[in-house]
Structure formats: structure tokens, C-alpha cells
Coordinates of C-alpha atoms in Angstrom, one line a residue:
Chain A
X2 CA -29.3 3.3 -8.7
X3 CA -30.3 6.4 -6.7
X4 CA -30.5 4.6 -3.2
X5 CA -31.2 7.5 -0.7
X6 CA -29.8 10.2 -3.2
X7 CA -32.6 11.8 -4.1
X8 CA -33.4 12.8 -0.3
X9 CA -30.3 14.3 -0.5
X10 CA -31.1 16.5 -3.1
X11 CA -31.8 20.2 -2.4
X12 CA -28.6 22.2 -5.2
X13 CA -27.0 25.2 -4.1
X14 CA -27.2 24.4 -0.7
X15 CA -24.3 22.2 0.1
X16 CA -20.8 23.2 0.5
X17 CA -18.5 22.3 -2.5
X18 CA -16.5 19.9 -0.9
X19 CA -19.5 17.8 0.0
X20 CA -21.0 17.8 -3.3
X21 CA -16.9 16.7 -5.1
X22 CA -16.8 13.9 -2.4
X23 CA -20.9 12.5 -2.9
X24 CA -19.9 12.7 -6.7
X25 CA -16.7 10.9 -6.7
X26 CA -18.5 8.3 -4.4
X27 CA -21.3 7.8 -6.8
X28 CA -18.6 7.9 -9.5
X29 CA -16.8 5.2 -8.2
X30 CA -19.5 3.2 -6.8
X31 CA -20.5 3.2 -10.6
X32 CA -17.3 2.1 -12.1
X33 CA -16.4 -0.5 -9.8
X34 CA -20.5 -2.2 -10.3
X35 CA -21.0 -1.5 -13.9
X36 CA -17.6 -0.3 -15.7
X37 CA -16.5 2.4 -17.5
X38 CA -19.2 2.5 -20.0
X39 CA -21.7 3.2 -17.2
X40 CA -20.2 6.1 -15.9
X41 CA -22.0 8.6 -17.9
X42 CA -22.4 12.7 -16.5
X43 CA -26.3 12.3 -16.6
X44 CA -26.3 8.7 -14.3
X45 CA -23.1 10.3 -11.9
X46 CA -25.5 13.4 -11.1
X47 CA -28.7 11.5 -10.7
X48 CA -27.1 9.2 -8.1
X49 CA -25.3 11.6 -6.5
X50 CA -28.0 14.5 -6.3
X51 CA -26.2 17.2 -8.1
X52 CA -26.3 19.4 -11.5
X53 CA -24.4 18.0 -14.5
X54 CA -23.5 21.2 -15.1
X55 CA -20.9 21.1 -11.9
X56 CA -19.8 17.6 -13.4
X57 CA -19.3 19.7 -16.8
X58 CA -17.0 22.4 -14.9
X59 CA -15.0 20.2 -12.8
X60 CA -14.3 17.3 -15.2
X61 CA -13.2 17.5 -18.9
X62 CA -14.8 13.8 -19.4
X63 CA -16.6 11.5 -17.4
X64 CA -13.6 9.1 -18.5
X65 CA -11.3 11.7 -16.0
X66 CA -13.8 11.9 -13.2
X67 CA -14.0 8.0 -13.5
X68 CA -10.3 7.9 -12.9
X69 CA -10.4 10.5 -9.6
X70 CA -13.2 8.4 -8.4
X71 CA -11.1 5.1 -8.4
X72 CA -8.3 7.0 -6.9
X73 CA -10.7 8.6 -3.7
X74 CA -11.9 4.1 -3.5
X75 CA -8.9 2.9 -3.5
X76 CA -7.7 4.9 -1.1
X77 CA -10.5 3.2 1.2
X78 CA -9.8 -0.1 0.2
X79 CA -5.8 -0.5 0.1
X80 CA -3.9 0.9 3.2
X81 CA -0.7 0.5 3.1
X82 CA 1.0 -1.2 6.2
X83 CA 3.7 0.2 8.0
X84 CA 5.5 -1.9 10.7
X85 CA 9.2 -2.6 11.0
X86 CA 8.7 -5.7 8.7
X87 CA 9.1 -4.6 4.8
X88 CA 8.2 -8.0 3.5
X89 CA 5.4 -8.6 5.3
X90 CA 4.4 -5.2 4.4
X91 CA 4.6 -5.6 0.7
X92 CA 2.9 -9.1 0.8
X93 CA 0.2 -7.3 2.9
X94 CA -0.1 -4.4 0.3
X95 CA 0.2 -6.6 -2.8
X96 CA -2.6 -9.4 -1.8
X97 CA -5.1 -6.8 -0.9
X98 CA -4.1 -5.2 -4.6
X99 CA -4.7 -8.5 -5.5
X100 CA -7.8 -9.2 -3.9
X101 CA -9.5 -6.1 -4.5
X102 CA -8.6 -6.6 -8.7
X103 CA -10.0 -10.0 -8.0
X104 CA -12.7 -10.7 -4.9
X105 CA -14.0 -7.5 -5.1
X106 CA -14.1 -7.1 -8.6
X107 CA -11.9 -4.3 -9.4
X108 CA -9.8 -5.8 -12.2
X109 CA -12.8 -5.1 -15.1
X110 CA -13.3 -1.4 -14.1
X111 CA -9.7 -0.9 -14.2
X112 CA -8.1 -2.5 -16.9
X113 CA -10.9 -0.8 -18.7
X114 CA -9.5 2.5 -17.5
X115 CA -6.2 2.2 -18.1
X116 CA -7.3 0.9 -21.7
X117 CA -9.2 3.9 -22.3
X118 CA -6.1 6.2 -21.2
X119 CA -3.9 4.6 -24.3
X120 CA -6.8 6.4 -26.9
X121 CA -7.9 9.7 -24.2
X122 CA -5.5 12.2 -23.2
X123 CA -7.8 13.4 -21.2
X124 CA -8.8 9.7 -19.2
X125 CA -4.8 9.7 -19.5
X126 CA -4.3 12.8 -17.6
X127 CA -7.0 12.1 -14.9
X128 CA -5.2 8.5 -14.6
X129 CA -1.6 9.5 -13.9
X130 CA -2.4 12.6 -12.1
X131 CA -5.0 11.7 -9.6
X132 CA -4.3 7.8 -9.1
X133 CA -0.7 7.1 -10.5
X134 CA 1.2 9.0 -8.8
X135 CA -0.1 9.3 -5.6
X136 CA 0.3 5.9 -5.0
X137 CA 3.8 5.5 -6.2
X138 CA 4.6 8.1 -3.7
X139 CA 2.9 6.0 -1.1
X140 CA 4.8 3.1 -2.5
X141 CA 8.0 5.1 -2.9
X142 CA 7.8 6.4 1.2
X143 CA 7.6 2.7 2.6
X144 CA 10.8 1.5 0.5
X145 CA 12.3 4.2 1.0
X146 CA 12.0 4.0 5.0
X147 CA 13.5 0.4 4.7
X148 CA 16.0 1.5 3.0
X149 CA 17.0 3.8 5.9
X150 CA 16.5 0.4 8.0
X151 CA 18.7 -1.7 6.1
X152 CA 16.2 -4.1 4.5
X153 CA 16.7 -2.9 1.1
X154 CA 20.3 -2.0 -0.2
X155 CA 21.5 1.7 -0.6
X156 CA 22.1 1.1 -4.4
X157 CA 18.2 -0.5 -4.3
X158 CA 16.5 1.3 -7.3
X159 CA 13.1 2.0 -5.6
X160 CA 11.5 2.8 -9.0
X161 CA 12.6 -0.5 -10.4
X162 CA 11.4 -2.4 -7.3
X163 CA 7.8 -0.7 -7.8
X164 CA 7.7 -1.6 -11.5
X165 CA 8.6 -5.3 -10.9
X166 CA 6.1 -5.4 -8.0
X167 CA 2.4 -3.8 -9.5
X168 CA 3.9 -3.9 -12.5
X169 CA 4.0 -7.6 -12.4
X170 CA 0.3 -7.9 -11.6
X171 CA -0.6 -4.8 -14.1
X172 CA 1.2 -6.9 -16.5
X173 CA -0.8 -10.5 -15.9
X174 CA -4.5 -8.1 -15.8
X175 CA -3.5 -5.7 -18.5
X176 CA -1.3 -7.8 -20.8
X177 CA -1.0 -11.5 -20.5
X178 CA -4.4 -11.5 -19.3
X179 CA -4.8 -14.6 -17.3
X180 CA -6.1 -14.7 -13.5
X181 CA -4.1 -13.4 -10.5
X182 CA -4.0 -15.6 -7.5
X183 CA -2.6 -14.6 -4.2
X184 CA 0.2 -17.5 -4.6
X185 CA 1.6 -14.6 -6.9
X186 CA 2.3 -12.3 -4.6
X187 CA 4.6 -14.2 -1.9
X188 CA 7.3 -15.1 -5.1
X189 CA 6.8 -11.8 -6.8
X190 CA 8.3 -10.7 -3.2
X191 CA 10.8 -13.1 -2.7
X192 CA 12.0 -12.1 -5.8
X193 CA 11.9 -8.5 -6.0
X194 CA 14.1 -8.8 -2.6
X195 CA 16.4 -11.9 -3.4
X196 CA 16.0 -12.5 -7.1
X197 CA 16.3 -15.7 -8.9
X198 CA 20.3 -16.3 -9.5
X199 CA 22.2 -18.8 -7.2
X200 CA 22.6 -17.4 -3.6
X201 CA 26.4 -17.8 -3.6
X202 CA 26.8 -16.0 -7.1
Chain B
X25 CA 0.3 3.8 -49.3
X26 CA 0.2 1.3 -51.9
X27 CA 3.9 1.7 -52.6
X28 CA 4.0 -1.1 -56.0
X29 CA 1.6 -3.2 -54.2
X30 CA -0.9 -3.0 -57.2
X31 CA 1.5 -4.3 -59.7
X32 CA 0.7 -7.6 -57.8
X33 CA -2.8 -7.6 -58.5
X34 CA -3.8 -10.7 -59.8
X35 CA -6.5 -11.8 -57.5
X36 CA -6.8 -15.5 -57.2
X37 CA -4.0 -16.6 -58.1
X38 CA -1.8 -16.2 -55.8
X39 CA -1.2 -19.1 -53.1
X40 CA -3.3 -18.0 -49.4
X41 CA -0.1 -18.5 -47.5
X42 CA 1.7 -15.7 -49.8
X43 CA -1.6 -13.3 -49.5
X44 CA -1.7 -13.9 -46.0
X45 CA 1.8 -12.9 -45.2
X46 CA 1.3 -9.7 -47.7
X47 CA -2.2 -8.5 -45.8
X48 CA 0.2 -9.4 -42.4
X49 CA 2.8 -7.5 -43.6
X50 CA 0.6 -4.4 -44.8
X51 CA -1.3 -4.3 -41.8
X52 CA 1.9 -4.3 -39.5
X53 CA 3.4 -1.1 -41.6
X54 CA 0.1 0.7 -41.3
X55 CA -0.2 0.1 -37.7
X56 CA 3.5 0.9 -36.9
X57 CA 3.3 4.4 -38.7
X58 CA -0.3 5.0 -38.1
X59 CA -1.8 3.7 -35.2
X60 CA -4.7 1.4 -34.8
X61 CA -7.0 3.2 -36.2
X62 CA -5.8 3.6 -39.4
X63 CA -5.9 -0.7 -39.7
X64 CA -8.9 -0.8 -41.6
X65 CA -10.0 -3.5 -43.8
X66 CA -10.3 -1.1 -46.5
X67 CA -6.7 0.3 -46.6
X68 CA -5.1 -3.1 -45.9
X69 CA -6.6 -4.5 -48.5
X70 CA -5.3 -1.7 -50.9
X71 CA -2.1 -2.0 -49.5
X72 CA -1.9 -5.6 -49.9
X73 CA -3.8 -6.2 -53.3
X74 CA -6.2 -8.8 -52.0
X75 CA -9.6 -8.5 -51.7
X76 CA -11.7 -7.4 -48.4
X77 CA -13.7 -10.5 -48.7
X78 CA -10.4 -12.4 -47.8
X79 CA -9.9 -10.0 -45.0
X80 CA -13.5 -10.6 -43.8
X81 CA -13.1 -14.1 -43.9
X82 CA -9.5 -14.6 -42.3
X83 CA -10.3 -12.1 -39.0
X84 CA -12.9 -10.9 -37.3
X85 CA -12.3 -7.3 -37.0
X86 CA -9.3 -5.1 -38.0
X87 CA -8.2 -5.1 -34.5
X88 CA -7.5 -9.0 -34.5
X89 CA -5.9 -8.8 -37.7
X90 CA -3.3 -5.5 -36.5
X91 CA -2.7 -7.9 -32.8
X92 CA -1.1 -10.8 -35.5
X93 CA 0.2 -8.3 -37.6
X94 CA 2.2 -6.5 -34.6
X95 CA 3.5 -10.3 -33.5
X96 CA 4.7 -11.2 -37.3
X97 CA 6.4 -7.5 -37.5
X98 CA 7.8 -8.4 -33.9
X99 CA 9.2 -11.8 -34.7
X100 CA 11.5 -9.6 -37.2
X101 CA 12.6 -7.1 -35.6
X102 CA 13.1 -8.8 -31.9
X103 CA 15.5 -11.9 -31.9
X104 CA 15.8 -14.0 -28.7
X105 CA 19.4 -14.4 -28.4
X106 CA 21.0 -17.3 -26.8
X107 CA 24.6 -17.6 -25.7
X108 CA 25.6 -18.7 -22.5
X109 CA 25.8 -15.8 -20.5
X110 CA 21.6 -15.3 -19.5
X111 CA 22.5 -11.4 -17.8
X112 CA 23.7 -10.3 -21.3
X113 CA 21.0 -11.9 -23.4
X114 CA 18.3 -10.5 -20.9
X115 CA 20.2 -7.3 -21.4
X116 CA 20.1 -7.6 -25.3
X117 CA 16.5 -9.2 -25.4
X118 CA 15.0 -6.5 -23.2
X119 CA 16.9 -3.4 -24.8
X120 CA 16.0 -4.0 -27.9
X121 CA 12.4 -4.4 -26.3
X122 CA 12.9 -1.4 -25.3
X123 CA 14.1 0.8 -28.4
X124 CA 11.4 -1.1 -29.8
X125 CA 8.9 0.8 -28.5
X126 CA 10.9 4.2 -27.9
X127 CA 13.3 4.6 -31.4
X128 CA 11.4 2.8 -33.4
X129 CA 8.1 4.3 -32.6
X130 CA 6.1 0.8 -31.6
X131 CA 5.2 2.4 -28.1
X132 CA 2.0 4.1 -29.5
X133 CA 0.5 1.5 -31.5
X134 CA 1.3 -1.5 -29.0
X135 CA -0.7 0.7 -26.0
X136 CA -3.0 1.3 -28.3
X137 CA -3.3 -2.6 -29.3
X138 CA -3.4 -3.1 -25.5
X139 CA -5.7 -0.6 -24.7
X140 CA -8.0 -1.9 -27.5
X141 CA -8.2 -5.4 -26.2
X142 CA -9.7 -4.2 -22.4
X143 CA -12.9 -3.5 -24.1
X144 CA -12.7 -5.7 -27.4
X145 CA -12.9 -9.6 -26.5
X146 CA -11.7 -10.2 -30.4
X147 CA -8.7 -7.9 -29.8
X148 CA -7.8 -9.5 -26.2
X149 CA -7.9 -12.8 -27.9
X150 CA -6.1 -11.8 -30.8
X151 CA -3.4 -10.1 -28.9
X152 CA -3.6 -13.2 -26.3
X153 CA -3.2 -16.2 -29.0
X154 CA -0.9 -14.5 -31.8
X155 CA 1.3 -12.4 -29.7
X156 CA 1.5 -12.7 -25.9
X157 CA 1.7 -16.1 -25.5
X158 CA 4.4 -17.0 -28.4
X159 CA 6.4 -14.4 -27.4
X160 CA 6.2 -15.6 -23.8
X161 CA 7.1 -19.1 -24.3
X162 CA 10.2 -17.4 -26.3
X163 CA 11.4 -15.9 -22.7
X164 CA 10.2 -19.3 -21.1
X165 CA 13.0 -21.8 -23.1
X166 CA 15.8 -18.9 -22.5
X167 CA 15.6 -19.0 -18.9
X168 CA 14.4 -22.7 -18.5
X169 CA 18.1 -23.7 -20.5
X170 CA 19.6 -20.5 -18.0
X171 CA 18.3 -22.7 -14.6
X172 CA 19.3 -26.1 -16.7
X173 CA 22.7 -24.4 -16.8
X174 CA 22.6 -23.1 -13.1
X175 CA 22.2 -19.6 -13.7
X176 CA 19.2 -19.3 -12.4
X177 CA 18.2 -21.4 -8.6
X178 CA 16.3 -24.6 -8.9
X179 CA 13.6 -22.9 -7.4
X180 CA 13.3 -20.0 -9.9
X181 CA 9.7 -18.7 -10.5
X182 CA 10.5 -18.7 -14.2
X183 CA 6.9 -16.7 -15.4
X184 CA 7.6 -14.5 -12.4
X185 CA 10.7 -13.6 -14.0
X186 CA 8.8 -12.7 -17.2
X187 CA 6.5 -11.0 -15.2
X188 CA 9.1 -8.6 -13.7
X189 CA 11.3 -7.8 -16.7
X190 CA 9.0 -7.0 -19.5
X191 CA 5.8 -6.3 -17.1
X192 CA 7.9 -3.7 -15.8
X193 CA 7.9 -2.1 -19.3
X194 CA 4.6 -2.8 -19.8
X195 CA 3.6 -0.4 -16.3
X196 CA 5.8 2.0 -17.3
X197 CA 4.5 2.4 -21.0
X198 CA 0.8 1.6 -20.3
X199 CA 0.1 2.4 -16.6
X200 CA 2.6 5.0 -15.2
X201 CA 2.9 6.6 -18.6
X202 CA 6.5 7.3 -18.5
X203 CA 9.5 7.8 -20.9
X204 CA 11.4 4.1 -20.8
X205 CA 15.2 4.9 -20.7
X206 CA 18.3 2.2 -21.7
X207 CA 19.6 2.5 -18.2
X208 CA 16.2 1.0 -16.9
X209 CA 17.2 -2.1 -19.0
X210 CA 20.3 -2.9 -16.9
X211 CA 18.8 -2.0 -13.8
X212 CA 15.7 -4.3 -14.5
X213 CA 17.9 -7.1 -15.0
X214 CA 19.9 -6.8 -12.5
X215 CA 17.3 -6.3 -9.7
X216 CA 15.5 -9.6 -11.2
X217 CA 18.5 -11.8 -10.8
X218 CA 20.1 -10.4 -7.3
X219 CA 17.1 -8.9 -5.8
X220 CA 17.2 -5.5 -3.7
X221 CA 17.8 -7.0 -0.3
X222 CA 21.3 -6.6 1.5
X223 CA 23.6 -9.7 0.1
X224 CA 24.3 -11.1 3.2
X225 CA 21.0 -11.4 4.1

């Protein structure tokens, strides 16, 4: 629980930065072993060697640093690929999304997240703010690139695409509720770029 | 609240079906116009002049119960329509979806229903059993008759489909936390039957 942390310990001393990043880290570590439940101010400062009053100033609820903490680990985990191939980019981004929901456990911690946002403003806020959008944008930036280089269509709604594509997975964690396999993500492609009507219609 | 409900007080002696579809029916207007958490067994039971001990018996928890009252008040106000033109009846099937949850104010209490069942297993398997899964199978026969009738390719992912129409909803109400527009309807549609990717391609 406190692996190493308390060596680390020694308050006032450490510039600001370092202290955010060693708490979002111990925040996230946290969420994505024990859920949302687990990530309480008192265990966050323990592991990560800091006051809980700087977890009181910076956060409004352990639920909002919980969000910023999955943002700063995802960010580790899920690259996202840039070559000149935008399918094999998306089915690249999409089965490690996949993977990391799934093999590494990540689909608990975050369905009970975004659960927590429909009853917290302030989980909510946190959510949209420091995870949401950023990766949209990240999202947004590759499509938009291929459209410039043809592979998507200059009437392509890049919003739309983005929906169909996490929103799809999002949908089968969040709402149907049944497992994702990575079989998913090659046809949730092929049909966010070709769709399902007859070729010649 | 209990708007000429008590005048049909009589316990006992009305059939279970009949209570059943009242305590439904009372539970689906308190949800709609008060949220989850004002689905108590208490209040429903007022509303619908049966007796908590019914309640107690028939469901688990007062979230189960508001999950099969949402599908029953669903199943009334969202039609599947069937003619033989599949882009319009997506169109009509997914924009009433939509002022479902926008006009008619069913936005709050289904992310709420949603958000409930990430932490509550009698929720999820409310939600699960008496909504999702109907519902789904709904959209299933539609576009199984649409590929019958070559609208759709033989090789149609048909609960990928599903996935990318109403899952894109879903991430916009529950994930990305955005205003849903009519105009995403068409687009949404469209982009699921002729994909983004340049025609000839």
C-alpha cells in the first residue's frame, strides 16, 4: 500500500509539481487496483507521502482527483499512432482501448467513474475536463489529418466518427454491459469508414 | 403525488398483473419527473395504492424496480417503426430516442439509471434483463428484415450497427456530457450506412 512512499516522505520540501504528479500516480494506481471506492484523501496521501490538507486544496472530491489521475494513466498506457495509415491507426488505438478496459483491468475503475459523474457534478467536472476532452482532441487531430490526406471525406463529421468509434465500446462497458473482445474493433472500423449499406448504393 | 390513486385502495383484491402494471406505472412517473432518488418503495407504494410488502417482494431494491419501470414507460413512448425504407425508420427510431431524452426530460433519470447500475449489481441486472436487451432485440429484427431486403450487405455487423447509432447517444449523454442535437440524428445514420471513407474507395 505504501511501497517505498514513506522514504519519500520529508513535506514542504518538494517542489509542487512533484508532489501533484506522486499524488496523481498513487491516485491512479489506486483506482485502477481497487476502484473508486478505495480512493479515499487519507489512503491517496499515505501512499503518496503528502498532507491531505494539499489533497483538500487542490481537489473538491477525491471522486475529481480520481478522474485527473486516470486521465495522467491513460495517457501512459494509450498512445495514439500516427503513420500515414488511418485504419491501421484507429484499429491500433481502439484495441489497446480495448485491452487496457479488459487485460489490464481498467473497465471496473472506469465504468465506476463515469457512473459516479451521472449523481457528482463535481466527479462530472473533473471527468470531462481533465480526461474527456483531451482525448477527443487527440482523437479529433488524427482524423482530422486524414482528412487532409484524403482517407476520410471532406463532408466526414469527425465528431460523429469519434462517437460511433469509443462510443461503441463505452456503450457495450457502460450500457449493454457485456464483454469487449478485440474482434470488436476491426468491424467497428470497417464500419465507421465504409458503413453497412450495399457498396454500389 | 397520489393524484386519485387512493380512491383505488382496496388491497387484495385487485388481480397482481393489474397492481403490477400500476406500481410500474407509478414508479416510471416518479422517476421521469424526479430522478432516481425519489423511487422509493415508500412513495411508490403511495402512489400506486399497494402495499410495500408487495414491493419488497416483487424487486429487490427501488433501483431494480425504476430500471423496469423506465423500459415499460419506454415501450410507450418509443415505437419501432417499420416501413420499407430502413434510413427513414432509423431516422424516426433514433430521433425520437433522442427528444426522448432531451424534450421530454428522460436524459437525467436514464444517466442516473446508468450510472446507478456501475456500482449496484441489482440495478445492472435490472437495467440489463428488463430494458437493454428487449429494446435491443427491437433494433435487431428492423435491420435483420433491412439486410433480408438488401438494404443492408450480407455481411452487415448488425449489433455493430446498434452499437454505433444509439451507443453514440449513449457517449454523448453519459461520457462526453454533451447537449444531443436533431441534426446529430441524420448525421449518425447516415455515417452508419455509407461510412466516412471517400466513395470510390
Amino acid at each position: 500500500m505504501t511501497e517505498g512512499t514513506a522514504a519519500r516522505r520529508g513535506r514542504g520540501r518538494r517542489p509542487a509539481a512533484e508532489v501533484r504528479a506522486s499524488v496523481l500516480a498513487a491516485a491512479g494506481r489506486i483506482l485502477l487496483t481497487d476502484g473508486l471506492r478505495a480512493v479515499t484523501f487519507d489512503r491517496v496521501a499515505a501512499d503518496a507521502g503528502s498532507s491531505k490538507m494539499t489533497l483538500y486544496k487542490w481537489w473538491p472530491s477525491p471522486g475529481a482527483l480520481a478522474a485527473e489521475a486516470y486521465f495522467a494513466q491513460v495517457n501512459l498506457a494509450l498512445d495514439f499512432a500516427h503513420t500515414d495509415d488511418l485504419r491501421a491507426d484507429l484499429r491500433a488505438q481502439l484495441g489497446s482501448f480495448v485491452r487496457w478496459l479488459t487485460d489490464e483491468g481498467a473497465g471496473k475503475p472506469v465504468s465506476e467513474l463515469i457512473g459516479a459523474a451521472q449523481m457528482d457534478p463535481g466527479v462530472a467536472h473533473a471527468w470531462t475536463e481533465s480526461y474527456l476532452l483531451p482525448r477527443r482532441e487527440l482523437a479529433r487531430v488524427r482524423l482530422r489529418a486524414a482528412q487532409r490526406d484524403g482517407e476520410l471525406r471532406e463532408d466526414a463529421d469527425l465528431d460523429v466518427i469519434i462517437d460511433q468509434l469509443w462510443g461503441a465500446c463505452y456503450h457495450r462497458l457502460l450500457v449493454v454491459r457485456v464483454p469487449l473482445d478485440d474482434s470488436l474493433v476491426e468491424r467497428l472500423v470497417d464500419q465507421a469508414l465504409y458503413g453497412a449499406a450495399p457498396r454500389e448504393a
